[in-house]
PDB file of C-alpha atoms in Angstrom:
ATOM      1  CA  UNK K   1      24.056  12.086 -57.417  1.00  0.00           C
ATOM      2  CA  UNK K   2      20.805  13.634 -58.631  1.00  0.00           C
ATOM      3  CA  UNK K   3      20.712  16.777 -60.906  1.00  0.00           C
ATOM      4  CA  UNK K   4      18.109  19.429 -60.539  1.00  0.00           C
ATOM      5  CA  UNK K   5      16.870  22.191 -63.108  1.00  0.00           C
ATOM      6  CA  UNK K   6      14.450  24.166 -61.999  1.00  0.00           C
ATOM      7  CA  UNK K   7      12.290  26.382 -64.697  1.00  0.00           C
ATOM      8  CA  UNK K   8       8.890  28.206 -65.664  1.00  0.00           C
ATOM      9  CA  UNK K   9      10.114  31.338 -63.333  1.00  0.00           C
ATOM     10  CA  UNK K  10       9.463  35.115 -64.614  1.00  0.00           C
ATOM     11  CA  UNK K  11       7.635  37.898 -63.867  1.00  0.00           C
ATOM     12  CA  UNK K  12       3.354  37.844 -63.283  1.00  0.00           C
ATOM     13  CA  UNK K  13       1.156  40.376 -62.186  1.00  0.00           C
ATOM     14  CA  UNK K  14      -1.083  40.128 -58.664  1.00  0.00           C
ATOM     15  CA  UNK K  15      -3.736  37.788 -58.918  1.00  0.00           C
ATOM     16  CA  UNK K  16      -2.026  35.561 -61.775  1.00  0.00           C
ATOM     17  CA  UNK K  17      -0.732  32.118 -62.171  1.00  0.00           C
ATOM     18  CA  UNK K  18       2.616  30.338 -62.737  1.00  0.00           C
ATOM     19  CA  UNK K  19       4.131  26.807 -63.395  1.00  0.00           C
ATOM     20  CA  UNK K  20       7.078  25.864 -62.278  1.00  0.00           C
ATOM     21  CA  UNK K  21       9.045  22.829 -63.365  1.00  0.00           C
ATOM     22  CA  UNK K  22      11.573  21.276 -62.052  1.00  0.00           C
ATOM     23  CA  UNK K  23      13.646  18.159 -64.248  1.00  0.00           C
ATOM     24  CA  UNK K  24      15.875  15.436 -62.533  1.00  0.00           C
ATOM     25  CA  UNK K  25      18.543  13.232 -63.903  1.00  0.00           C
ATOM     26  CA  UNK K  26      21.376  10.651 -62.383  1.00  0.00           C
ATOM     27  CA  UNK K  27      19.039   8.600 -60.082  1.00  0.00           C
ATOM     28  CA  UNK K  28      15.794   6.208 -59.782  1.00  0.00           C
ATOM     29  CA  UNK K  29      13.042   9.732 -59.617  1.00  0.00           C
ATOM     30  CA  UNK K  30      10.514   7.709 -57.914  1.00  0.00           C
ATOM     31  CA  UNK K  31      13.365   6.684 -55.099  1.00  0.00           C
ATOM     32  CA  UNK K  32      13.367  10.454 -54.292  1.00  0.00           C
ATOM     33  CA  UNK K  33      10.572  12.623 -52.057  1.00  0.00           C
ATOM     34  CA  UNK K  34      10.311  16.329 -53.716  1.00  0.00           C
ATOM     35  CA  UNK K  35      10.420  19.565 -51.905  1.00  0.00           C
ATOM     36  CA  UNK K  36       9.998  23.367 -53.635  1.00  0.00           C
ATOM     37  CA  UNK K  37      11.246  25.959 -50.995  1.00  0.00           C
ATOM     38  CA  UNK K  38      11.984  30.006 -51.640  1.00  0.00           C
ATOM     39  CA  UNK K  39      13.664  32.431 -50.579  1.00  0.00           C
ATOM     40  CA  UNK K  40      13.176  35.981 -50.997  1.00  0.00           C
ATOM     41  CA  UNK K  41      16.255  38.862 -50.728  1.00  0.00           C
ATOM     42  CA  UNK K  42      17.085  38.942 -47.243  1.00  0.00           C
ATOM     43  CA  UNK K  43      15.113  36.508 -45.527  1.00  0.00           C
ATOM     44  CA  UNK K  44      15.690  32.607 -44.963  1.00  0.00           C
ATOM     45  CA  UNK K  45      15.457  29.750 -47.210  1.00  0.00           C
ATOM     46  CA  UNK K  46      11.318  29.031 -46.639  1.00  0.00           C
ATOM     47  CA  UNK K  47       9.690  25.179 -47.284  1.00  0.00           C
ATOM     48  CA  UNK K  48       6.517  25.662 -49.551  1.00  0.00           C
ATOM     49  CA  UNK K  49       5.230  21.910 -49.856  1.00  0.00           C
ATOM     50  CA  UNK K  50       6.989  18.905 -50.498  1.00  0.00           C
ATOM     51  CA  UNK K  51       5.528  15.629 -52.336  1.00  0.00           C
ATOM     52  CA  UNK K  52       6.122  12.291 -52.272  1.00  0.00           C
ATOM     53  CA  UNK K  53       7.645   9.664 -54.351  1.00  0.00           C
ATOM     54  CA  UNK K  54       4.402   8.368 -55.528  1.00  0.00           C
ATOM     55  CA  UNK K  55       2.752  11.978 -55.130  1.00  0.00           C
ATOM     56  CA  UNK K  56       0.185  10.027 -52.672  1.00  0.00           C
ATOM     57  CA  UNK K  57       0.907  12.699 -50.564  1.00  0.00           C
ATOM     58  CA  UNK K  58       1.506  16.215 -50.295  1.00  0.00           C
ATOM     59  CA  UNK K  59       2.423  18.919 -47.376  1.00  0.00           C
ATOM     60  CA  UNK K  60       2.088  22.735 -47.735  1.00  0.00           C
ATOM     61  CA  UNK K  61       3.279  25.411 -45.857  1.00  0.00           C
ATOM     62  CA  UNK K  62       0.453  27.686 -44.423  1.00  0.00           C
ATOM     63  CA  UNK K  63       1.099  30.483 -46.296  1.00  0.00           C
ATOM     64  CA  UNK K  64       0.424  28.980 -49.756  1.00  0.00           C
ATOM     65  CA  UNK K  65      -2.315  26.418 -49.008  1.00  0.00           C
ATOM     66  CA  UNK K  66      -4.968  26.941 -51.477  1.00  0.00           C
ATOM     67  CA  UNK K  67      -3.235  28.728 -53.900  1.00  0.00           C
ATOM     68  CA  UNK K  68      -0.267  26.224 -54.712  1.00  0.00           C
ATOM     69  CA  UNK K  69       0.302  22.930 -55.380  1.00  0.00           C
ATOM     70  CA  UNK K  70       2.695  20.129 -56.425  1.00  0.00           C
ATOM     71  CA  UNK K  71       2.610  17.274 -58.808  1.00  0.00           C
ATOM     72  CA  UNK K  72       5.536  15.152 -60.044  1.00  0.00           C
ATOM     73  CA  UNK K  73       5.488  12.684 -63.089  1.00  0.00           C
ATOM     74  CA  UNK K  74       7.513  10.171 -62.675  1.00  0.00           C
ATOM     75  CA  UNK K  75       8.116   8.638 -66.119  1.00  0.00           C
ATOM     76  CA  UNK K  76       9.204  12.102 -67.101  1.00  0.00           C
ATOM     77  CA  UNK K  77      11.027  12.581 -63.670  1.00  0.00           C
ATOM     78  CA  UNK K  78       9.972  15.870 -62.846  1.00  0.00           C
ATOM     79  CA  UNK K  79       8.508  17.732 -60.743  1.00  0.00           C
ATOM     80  CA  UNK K  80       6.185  20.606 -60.931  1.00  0.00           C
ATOM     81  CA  UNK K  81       4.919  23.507 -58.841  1.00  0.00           C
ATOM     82  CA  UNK K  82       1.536  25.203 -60.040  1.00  0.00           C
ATOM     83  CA  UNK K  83       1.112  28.613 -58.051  1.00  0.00           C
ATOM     84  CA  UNK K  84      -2.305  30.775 -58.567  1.00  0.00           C
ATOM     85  CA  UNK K  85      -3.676  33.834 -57.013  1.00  0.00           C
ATOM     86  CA  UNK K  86       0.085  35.055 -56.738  1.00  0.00           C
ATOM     87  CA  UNK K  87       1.076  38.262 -54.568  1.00  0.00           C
ATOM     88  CA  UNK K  88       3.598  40.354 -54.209  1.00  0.00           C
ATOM     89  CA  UNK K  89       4.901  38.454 -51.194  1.00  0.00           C
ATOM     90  CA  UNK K  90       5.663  35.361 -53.020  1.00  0.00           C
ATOM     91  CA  UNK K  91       8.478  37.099 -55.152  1.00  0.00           C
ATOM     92  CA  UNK K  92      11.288  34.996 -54.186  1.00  0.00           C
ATOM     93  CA  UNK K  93      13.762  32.813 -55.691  1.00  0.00           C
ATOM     94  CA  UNK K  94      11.968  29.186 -55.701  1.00  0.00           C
ATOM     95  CA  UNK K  95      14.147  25.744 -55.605  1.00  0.00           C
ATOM     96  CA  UNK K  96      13.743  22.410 -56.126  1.00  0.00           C
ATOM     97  CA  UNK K  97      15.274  20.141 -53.703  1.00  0.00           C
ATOM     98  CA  UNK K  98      15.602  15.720 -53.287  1.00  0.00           C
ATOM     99  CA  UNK K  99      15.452  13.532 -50.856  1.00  0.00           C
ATOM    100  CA  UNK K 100      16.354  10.173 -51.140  1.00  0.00           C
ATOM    101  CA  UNK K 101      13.702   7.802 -48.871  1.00  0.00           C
ATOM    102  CA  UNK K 102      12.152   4.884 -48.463  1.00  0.00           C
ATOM    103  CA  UNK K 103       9.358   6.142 -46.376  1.00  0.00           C
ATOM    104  CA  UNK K 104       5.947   6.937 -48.859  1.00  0.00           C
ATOM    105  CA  UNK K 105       5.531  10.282 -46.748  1.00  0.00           C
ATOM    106  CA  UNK K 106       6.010  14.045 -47.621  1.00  0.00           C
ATOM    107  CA  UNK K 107       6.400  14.808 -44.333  1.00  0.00           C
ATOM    108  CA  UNK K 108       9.878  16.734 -45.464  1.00  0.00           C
ATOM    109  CA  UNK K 109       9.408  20.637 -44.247  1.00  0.00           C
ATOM    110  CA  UNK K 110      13.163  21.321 -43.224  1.00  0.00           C
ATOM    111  CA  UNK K 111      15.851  22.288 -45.649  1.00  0.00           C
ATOM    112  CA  UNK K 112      17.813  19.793 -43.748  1.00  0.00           C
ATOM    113  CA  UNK K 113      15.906  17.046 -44.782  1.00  0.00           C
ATOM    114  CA  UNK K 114      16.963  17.240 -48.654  1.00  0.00           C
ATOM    115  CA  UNK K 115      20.227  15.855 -50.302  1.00  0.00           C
ATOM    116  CA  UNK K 116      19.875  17.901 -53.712  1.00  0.00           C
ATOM    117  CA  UNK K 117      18.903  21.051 -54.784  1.00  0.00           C
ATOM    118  CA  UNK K 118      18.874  23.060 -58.011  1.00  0.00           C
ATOM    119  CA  UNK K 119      19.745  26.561 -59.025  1.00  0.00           C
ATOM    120  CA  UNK K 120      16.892  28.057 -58.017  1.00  0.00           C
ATOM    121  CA  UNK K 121      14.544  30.617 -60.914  1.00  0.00           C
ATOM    122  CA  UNK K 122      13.416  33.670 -60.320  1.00  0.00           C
ATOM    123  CA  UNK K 123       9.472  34.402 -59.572  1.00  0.00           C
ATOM    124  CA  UNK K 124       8.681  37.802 -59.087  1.00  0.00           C
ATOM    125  CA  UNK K 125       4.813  39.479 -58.844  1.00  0.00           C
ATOM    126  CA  UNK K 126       4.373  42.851 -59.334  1.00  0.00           C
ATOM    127  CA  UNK K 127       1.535  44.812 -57.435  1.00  0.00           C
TER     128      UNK K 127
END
């Protein structure tokens, strides 16, 4: 079992920046590929990059290449998600999410493809 807490959400103005963080406990971190997905009211759970366990490799989705990006530190098992030049239309409730692998790839863009997820924080961007 692997334990997710996600944190660093709030509440940032067009154009600004944000950190998010997410901790994990119970398991070997560096066993685990990381994925940070949203999801905004109404609309589907969304993938927005994923990482792997060495952080080798990265994938982003389209919509936040450039602007976002993922690290993880594994001798403080966490994960983090650093988002610039935010808009509007990346209010959303962002998770963390785990997937145990053996593989070194981040090539993990499905909400199916993850065994753990956390609470989810709240990032909203005002106009």
């Amino acid at each position: 079992q692997v334990q997710l807490v996600e944190s660093g959400g709030g509440l940032v103005q067009a154009g600004g920046s944000l950190s998010l963080s997410c901790a994990a406990s119970g398991r070997t971190f560096s066993n685990y590929a990381m994925g940070w997905f949203r999801q905004a009211p109404g609309k589907d759970r969304e993938f927005v990059g994923a990482i792997s366990r060495s952080g080798s490799s990265r994938n982003y989705a389209d919509s936040v290449k450039g602007r976002f990006s993922i690290s993880r530190d594994n001798a403080k098992n966490t994960v983090y998600l650093q988002m610039n030049s935010l808009s509007p239309e990346d209010t959303a409730v962002y998770y963390c999410a785990a997937r145990s692998t053996s593989f070194t790839s981040s090539y993990f863009l499905e909400k199916e493809d993850y065994d753990y997820w956390g609470q989810g924080t709240q990032v909203t961007v005002s106009s």
